[in-house]
Every structure is written in C-alpha cells, then in structure tokens.
Short mmCIF file of N, CA and C in Angstrom, two decimals:
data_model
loop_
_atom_site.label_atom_id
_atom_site.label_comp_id
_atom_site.label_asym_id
_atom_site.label_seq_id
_atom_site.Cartn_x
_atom_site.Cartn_y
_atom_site.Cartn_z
N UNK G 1 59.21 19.50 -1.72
CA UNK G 1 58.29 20.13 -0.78
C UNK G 1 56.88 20.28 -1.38
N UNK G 2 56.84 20.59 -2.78
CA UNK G 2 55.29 20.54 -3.42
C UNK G 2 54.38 19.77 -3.23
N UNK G 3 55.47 18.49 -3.68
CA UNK G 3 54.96 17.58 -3.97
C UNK G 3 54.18 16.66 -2.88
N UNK G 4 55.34 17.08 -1.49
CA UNK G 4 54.46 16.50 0.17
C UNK G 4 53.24 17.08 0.58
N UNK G 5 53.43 18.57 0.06
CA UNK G 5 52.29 19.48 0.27
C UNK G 5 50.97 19.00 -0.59
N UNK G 6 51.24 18.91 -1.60
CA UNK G 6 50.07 18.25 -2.30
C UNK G 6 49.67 16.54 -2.09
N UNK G 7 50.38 16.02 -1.53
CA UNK G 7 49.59 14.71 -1.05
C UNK G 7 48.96 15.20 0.25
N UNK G 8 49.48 15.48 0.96
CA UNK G 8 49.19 16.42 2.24
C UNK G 8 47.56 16.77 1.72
N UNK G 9 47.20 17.90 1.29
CA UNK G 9 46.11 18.05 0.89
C UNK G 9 45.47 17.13 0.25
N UNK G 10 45.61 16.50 -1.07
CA UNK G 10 44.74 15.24 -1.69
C UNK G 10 44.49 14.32 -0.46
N UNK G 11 45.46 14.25 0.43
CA UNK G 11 44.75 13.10 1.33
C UNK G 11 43.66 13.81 2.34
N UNK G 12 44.04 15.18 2.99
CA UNK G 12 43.00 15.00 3.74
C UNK G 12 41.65 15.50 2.86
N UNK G 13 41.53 15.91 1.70
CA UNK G 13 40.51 15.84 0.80
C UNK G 13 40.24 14.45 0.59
N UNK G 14 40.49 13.74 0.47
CA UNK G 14 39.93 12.41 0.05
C UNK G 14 39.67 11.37 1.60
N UNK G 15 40.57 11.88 2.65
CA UNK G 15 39.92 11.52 3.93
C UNK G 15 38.88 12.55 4.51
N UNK G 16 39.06 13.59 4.03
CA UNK G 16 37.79 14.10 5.28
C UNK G 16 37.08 15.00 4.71
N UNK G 17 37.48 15.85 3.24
CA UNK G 17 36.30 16.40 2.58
C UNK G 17 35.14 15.93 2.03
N UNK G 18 35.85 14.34 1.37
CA UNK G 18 35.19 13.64 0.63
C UNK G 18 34.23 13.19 0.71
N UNK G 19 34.36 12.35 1.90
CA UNK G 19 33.47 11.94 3.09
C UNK G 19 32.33 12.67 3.50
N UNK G 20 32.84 13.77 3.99
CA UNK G 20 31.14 14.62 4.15
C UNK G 20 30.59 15.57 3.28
N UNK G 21 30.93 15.55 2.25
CA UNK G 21 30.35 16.17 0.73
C UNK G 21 29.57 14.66 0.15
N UNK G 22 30.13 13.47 0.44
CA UNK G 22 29.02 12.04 0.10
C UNK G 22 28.03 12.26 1.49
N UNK G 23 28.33 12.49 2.40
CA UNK G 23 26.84 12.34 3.36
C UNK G 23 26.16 13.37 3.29
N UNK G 24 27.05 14.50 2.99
CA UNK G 24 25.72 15.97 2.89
C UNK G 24 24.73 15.75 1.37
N UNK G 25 25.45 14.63 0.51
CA UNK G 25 24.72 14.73 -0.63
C UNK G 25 23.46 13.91 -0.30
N UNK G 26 23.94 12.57 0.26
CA UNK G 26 23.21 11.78 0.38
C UNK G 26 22.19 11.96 1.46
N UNK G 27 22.12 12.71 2.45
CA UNK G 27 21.07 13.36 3.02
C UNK G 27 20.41 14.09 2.57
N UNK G 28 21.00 15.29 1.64
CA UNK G 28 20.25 15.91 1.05
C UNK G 28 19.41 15.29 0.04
N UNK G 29 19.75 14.33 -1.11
CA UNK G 29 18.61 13.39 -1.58
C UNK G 29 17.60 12.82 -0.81
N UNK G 30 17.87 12.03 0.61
CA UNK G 30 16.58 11.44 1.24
C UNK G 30 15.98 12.75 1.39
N UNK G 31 16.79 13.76 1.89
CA UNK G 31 15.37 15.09 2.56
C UNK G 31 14.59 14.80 1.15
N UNK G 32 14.95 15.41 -0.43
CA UNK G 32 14.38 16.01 -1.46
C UNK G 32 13.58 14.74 -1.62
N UNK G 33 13.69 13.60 -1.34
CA UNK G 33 13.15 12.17 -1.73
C UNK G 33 12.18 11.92 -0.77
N UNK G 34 11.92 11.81 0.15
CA UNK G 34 12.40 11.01 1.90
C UNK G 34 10.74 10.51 1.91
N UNK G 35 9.80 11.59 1.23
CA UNK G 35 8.26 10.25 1.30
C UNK G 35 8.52 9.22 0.06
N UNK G 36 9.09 9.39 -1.09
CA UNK G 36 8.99 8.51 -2.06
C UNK G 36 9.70 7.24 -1.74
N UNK G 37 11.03 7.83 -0.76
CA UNK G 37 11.75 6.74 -0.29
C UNK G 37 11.25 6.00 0.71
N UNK G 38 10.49 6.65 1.57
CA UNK G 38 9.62 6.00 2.80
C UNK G 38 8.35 4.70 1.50
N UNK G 39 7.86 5.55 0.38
CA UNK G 39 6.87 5.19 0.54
C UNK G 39 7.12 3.49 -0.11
N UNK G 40 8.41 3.28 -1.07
CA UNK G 40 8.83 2.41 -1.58
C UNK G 40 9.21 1.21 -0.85
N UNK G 41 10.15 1.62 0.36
CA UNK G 41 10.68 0.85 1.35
C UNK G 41 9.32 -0.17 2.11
N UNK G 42 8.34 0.79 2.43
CA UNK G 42 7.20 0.56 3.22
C UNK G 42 6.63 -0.66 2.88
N UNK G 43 6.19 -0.40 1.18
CA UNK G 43 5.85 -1.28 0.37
C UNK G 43 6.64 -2.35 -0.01
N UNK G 44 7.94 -2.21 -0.15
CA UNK G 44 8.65 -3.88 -0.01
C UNK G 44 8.65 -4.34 1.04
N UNK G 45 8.72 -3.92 2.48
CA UNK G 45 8.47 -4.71 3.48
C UNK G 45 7.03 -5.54 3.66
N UNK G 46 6.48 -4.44 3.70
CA UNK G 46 4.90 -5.12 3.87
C UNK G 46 4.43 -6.04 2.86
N UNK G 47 5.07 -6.03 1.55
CA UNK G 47 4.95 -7.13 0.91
C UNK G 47 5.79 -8.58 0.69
N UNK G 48 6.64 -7.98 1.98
CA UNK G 48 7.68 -9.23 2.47
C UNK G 48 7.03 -10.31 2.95
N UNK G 49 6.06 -9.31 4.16
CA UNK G 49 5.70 -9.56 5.48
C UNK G 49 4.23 -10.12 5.35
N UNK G 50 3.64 -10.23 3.89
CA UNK G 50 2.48 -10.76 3.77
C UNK G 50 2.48 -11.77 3.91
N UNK G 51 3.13 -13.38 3.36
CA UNK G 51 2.90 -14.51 3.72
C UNK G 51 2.63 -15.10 5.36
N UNK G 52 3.90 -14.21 6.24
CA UNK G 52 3.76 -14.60 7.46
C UNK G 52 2.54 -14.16 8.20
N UNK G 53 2.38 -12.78 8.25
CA UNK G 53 0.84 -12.62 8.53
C UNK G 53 -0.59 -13.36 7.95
N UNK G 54 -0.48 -13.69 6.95
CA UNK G 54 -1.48 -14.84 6.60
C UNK G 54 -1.63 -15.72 7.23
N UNK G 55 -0.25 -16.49 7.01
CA UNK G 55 -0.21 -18.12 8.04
C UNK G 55 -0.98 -17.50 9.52
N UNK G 56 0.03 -16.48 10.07
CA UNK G 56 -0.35 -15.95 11.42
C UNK G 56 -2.23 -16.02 11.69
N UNK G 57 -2.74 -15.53 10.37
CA UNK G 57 -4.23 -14.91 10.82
C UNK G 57 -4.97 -15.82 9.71
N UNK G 58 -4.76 -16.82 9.09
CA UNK G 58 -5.41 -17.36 8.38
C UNK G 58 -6.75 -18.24 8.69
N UNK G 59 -7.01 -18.87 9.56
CA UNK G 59 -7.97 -19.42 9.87
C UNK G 59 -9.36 -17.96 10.38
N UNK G 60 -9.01 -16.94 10.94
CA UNK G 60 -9.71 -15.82 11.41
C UNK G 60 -9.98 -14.95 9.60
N UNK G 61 -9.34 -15.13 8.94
CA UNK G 61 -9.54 -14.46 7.88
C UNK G 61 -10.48 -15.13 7.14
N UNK G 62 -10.07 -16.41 6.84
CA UNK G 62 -10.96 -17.33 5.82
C UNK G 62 -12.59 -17.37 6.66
N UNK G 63 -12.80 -17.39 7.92
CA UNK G 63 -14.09 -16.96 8.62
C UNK G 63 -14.82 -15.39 8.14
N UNK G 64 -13.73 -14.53 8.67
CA UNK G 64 -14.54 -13.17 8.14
C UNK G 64 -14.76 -12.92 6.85
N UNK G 65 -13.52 -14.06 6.11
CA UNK G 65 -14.19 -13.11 4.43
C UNK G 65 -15.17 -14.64 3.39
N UNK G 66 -15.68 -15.44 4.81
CA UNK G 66 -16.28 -16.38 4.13
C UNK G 66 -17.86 -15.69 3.11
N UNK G 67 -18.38 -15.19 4.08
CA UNK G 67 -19.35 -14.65 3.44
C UNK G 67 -19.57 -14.14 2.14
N UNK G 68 -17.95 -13.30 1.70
CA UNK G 68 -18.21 -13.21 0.05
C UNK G 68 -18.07 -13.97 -0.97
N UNK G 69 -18.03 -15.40 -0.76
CA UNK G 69 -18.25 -16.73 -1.60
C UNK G 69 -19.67 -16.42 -1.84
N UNK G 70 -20.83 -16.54 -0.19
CA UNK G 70 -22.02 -16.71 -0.29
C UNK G 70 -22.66 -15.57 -1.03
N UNK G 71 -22.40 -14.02 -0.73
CA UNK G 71 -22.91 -12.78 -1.26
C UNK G 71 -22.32 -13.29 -2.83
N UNK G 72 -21.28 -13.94 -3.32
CA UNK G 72 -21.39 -13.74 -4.79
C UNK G 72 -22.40 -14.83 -5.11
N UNK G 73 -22.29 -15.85 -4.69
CA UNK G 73 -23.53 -17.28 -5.46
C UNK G 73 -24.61 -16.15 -5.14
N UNK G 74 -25.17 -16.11 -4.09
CA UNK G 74 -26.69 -15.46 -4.20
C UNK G 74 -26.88 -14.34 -5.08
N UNK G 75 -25.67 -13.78 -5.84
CA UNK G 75 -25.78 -12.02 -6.75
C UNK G 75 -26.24 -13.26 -8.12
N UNK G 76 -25.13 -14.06 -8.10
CA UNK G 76 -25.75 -15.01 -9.19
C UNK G 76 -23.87 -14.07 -10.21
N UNK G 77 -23.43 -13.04 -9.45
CA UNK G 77 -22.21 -12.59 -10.47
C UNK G 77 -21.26 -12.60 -9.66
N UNK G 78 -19.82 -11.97 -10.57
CA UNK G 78 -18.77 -11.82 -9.77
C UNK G 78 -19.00 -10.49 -8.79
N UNK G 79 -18.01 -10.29 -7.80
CA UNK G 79 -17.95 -9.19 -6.70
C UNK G 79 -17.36 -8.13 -7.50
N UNK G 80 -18.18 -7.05 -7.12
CA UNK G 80 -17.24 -5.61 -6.99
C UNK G 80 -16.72 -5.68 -5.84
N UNK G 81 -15.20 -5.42 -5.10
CA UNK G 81 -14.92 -5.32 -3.87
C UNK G 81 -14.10 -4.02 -3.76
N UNK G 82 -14.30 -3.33 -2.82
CA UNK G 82 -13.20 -2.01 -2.88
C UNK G 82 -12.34 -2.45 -1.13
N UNK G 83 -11.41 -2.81 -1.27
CA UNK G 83 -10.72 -2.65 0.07
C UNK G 83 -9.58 -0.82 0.15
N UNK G 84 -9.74 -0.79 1.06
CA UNK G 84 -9.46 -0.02 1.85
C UNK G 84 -8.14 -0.51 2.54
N UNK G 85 -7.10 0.54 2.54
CA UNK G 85 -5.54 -0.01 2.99
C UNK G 85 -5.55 -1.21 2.54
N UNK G 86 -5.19 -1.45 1.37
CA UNK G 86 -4.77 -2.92 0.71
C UNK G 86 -3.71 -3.11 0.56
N UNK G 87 -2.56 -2.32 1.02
CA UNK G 87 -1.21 -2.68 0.79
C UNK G 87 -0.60 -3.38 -0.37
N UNK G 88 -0.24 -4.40 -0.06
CA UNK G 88 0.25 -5.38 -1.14
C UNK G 88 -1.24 -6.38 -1.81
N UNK G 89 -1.67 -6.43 -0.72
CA UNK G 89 -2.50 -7.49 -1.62
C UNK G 89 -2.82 -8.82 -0.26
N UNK G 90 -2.78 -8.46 0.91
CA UNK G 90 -2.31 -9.46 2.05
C UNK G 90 -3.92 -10.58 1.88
N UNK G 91 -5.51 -9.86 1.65
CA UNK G 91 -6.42 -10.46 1.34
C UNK G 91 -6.70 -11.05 0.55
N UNK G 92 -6.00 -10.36 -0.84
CA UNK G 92 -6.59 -11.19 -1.73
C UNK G 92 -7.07 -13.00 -1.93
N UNK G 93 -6.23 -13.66 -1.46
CA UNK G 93 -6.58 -14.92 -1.20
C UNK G 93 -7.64 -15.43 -0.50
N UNK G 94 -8.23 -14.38 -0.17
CA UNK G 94 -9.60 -14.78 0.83
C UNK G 94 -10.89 -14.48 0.18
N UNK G 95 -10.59 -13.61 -1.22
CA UNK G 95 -11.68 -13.43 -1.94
C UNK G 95 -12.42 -14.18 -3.03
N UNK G 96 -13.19 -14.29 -3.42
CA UNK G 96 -13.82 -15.26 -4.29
C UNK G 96 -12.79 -15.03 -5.96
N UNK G 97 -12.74 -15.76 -6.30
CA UNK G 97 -11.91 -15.88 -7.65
C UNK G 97 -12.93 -14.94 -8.93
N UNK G 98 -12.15 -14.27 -9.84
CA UNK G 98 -13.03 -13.45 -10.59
C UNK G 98 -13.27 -12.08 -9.90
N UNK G 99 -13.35 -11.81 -9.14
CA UNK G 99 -14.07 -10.45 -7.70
C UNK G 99 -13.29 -9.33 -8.83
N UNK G 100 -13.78 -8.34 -8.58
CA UNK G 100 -12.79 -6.65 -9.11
C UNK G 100 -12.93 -6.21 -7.80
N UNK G 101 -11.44 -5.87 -7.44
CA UNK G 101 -11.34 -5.36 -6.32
C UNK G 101 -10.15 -4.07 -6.78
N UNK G 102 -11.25 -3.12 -6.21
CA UNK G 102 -10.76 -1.31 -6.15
C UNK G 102 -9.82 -1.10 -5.02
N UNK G 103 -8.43 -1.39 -5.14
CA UNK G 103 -7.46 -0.99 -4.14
C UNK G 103 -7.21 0.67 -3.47
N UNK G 104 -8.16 0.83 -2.37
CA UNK G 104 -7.78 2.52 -2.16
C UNK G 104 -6.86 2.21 -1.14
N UNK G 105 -5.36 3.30 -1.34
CA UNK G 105 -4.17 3.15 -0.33
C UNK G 105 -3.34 4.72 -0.38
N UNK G 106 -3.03 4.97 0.70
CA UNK G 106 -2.16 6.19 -0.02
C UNK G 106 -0.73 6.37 -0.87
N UNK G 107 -0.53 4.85 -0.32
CA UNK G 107 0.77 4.32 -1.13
C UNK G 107 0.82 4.12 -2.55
N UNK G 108 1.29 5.06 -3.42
CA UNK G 108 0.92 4.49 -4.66
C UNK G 108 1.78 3.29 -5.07
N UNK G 109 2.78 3.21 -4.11
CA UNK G 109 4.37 2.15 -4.53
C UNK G 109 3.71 0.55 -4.08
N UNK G 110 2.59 0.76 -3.65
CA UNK G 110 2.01 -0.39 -3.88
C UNK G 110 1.39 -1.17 -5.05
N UNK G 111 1.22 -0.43 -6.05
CA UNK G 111 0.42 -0.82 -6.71
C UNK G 111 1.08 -1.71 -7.83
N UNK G 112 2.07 -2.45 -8.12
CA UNK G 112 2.90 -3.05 -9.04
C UNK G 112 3.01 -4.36 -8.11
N UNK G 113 3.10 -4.45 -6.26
CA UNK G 113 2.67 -5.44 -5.70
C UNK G 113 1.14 -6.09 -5.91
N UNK G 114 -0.02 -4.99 -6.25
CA UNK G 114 -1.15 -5.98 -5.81
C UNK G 114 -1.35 -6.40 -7.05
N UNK G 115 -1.30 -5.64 -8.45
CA UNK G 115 -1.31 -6.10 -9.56
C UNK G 115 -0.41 -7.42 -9.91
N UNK G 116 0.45 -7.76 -9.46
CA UNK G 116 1.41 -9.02 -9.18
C UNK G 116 0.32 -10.24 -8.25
N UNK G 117 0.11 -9.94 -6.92
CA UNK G 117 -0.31 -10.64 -6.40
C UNK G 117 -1.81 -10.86 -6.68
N UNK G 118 -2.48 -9.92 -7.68
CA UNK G 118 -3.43 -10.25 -8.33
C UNK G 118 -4.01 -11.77 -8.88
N UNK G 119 -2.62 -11.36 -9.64
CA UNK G 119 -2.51 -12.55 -10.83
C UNK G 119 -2.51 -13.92 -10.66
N UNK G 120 -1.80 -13.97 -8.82
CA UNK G 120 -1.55 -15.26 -8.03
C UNK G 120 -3.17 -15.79 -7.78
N UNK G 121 -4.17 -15.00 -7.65
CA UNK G 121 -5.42 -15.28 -7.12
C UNK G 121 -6.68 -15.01 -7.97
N UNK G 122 -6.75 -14.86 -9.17
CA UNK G 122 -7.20 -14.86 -10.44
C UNK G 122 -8.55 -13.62 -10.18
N UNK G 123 -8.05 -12.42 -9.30
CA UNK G 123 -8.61 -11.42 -9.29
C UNK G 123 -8.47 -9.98 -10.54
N UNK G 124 -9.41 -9.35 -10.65
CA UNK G 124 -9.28 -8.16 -11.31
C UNK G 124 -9.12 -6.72 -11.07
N UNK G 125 -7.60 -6.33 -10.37
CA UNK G 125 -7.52 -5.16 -9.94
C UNK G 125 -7.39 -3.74 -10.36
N UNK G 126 -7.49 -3.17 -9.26
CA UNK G 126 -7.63 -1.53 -9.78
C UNK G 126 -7.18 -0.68 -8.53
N UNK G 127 -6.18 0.27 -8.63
CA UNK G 127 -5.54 1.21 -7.63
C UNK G 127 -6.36 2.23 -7.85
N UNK G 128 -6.81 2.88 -6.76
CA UNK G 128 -6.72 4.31 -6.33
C UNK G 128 -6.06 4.61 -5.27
N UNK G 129 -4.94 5.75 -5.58
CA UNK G 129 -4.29 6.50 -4.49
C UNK G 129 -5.33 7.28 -3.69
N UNK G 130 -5.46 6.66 -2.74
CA UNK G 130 -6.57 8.07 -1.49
C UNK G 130 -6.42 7.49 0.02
N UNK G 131 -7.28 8.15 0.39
CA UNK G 131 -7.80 8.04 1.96
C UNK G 131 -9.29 7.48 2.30
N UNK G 132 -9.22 7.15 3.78
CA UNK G 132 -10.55 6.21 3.69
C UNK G 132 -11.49 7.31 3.99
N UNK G 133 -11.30 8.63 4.37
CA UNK G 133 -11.77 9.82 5.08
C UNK G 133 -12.46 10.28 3.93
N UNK G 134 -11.76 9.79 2.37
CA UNK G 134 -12.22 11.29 1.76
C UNK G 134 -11.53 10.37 0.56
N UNK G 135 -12.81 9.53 -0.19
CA UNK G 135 -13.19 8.75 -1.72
C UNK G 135 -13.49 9.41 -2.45
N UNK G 136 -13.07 10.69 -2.71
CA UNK G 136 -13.56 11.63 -3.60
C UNK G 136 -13.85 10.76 -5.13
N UNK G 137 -13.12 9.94 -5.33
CA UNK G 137 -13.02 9.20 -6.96
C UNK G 137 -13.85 8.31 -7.13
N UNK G 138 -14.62 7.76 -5.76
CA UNK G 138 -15.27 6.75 -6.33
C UNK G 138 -16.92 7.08 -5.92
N UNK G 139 -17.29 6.80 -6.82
CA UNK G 139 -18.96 7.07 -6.71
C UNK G 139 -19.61 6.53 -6.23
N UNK G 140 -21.09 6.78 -5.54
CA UNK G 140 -21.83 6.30 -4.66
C UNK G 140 -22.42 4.87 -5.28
N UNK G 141 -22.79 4.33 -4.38
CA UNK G 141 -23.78 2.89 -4.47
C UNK G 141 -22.96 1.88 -5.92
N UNK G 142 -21.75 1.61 -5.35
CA UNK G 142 -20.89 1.28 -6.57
C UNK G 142 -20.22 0.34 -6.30
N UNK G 143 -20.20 -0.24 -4.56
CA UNK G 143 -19.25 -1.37 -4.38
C UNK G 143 -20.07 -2.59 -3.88
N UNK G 144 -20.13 -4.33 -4.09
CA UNK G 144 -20.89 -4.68 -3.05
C UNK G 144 -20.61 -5.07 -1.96
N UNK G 145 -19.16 -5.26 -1.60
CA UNK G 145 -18.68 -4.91 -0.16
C UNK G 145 -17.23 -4.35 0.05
N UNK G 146 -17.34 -3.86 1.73
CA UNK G 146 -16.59 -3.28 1.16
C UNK G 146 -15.40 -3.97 2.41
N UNK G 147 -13.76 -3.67 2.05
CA UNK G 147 -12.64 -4.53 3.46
C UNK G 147 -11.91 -3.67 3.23
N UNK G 148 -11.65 -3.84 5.06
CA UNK G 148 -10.02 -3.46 5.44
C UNK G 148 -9.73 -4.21 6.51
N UNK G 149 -8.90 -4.29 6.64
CA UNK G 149 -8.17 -4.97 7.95
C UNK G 149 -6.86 -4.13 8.38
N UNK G 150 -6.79 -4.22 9.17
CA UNK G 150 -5.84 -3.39 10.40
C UNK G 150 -5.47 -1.58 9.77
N UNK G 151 -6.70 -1.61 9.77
CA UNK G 151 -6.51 -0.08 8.86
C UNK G 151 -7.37 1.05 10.00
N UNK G 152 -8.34 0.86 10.42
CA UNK G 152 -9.12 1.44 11.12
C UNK G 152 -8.43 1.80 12.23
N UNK G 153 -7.76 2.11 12.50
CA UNK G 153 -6.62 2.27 13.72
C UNK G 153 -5.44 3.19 13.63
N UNK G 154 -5.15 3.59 11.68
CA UNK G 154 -4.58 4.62 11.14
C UNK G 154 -4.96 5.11 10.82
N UNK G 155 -6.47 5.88 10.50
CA UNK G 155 -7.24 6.57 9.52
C UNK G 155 -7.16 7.90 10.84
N UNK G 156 -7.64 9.18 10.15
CA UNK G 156 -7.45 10.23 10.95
C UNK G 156 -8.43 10.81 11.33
N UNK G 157 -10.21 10.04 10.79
CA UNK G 157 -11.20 10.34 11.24
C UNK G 157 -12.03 8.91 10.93
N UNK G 158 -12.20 8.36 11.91
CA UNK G 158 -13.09 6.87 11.96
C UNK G 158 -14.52 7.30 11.22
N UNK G 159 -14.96 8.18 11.48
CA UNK G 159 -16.61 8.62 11.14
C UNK G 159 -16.54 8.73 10.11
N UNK G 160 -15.43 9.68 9.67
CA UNK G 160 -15.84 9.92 8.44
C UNK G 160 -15.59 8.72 7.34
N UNK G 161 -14.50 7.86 7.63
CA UNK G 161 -14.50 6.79 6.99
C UNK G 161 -15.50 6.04 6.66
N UNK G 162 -15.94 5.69 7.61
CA UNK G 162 -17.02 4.84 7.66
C UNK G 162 -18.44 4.97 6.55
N UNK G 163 -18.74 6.75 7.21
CA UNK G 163 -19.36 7.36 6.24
C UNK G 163 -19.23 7.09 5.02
N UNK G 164 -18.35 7.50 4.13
CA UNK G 164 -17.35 7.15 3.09
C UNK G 164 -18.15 5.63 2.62
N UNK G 165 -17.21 4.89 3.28
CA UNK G 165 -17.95 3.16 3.49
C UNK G 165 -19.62 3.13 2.77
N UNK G 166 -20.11 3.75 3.67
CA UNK G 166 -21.88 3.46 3.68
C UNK G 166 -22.26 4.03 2.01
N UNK G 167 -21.91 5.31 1.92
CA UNK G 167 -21.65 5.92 0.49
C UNK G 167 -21.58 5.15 -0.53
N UNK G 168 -20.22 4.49 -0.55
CA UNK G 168 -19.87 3.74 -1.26
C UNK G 168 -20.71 2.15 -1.83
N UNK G 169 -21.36 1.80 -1.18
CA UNK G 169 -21.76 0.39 -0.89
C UNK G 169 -23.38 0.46 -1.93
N UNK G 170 -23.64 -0.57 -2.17
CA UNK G 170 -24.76 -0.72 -2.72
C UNK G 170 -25.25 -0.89 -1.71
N UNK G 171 -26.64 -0.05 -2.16
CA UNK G 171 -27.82 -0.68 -1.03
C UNK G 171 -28.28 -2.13 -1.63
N UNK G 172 -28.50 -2.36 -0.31
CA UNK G 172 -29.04 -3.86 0.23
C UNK G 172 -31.02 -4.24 -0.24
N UNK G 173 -31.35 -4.71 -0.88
CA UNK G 173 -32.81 -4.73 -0.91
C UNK G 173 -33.34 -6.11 -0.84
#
C-alpha cells in the first residue's frame, strides 16, 4: 500500500507539479529579463532581415546615400557619419569606405552586429546607446552628416530629434 501511495504521488508530482513550477519559473525569468530578452531577439531578427531589405530598397538607397561619396572627395577626407537607429548595420554598404560612423540606437544588443558588419564594408565604428530626442553624449558641430532610415516614425518627439540632428552637424560654409 506505501509503496502505490508513493508512486501515486511521485507521479502526479512529476505530471502536474512539475510542470507548472517549470512555467512559473520560466515566466518568472522573462518578467525579471523580458527587455534584455526583447532586446536580443529584436536584434537577431533585424539582423536576419538585413540582406532582404537591401535587395528590397537597394537601388533607392544607393541614390539617397550617393551624395556621401561626393561630400567626402570635395572634404578632400574620410566621413564622420553618425546614423541614428542603425540597428545592425542595414546602411552600411551605402557608405563611402573608410567613413567613422557613430551608431546611436537604444538597443545596445546591437552592437556586436554592426561591429561585425563593419568589418564587411571597411568602415570605422562606434555605438552609443541613446535616443534621437536626447544626444546628450555627443557634442555639437561634430558630425558631417548625419542618417536614418525608417526611424523617424518611432522616435517620440520628431522636433526634437531633428533639433538634436542640426546640433549635431557641422556647419556648412
């Protein structure tokens, strides 16, 4: 009789305690986790999803970011570039070879992608974790241009970004 009694129990402990002591744990990690885990996931997708969006937008890209071939011959140097939501790195290929480009993103789990995809495009990168609202880190009249693409559409104040932007930029003479 013990002995039925105690499989009796071990089983429904191992069918039905077990079971939701692994999902209460494992929920409880995403809660204690759940932006680091968002922010990791985010970043392997979107750096999945970079080649196809290229092909997708490539001819419209190589147009808009033709100009910083010409802005670097006429500096006579390489580019400072600061993009804005750089994710993985989806531009880099559109920039002039040599460029330092200042990655601002809030994702920091990006930054082991663009430094990777750096390397593919013989650029010189640099992460800052921030917002386009609020560059507290980077100093005025310091970039000579500046990109984002499909970013202006998540930011939580357009003006002030922008602002930000103008800040940032060398003046033009």
């Amino acid at each position: 009789k013990m002995a039925e009694s105690d499989l009796i129990v071990k089983t429904f402990v191992l069918r039905r305690v077990f079971p939701v002591c692994a999902v209460l744990i494992v929920l409880y990690i995403f809660k204690k986790n759940s932006k680091r885990i968002n922010g990791v996931v985010s970043a392997y997708i979107l750096n999945r999803a970079v080649p196809s969006l290229n092909n997708a937008t490539k001819s419209q890209k190589q147009k808009l970011f033709s100009e910083l071939g010409d802005q670097q011959r006429t500096l006579g140097r390489d580019l400072k570039i600061l993009e804005i939501g750089a994710g993985s790195g989806a531009n880099f290929e559109f920039y002039p070879p040599n460029s330092t480009v200042t990655c601002l993103d809030p994702n920091q789990y990006f930054q082991g992608y663009l430094e990777e995809n750096s390397e593919k495009h013989g650029l010189n990168v640099n992460f800052l974790k921030g917002y386009a609202e609020k560059m507290d880190a980077v100093e005025n009249d310091t970039f000579d241009a500046v990109t984002c693409t499909l970013v202006l559409c998540s930011v939580r104040d357009v003006k002030k970004s922008l602002d930000e932007v103008r800040r940032v930029l060398k003046p033009v003479f």
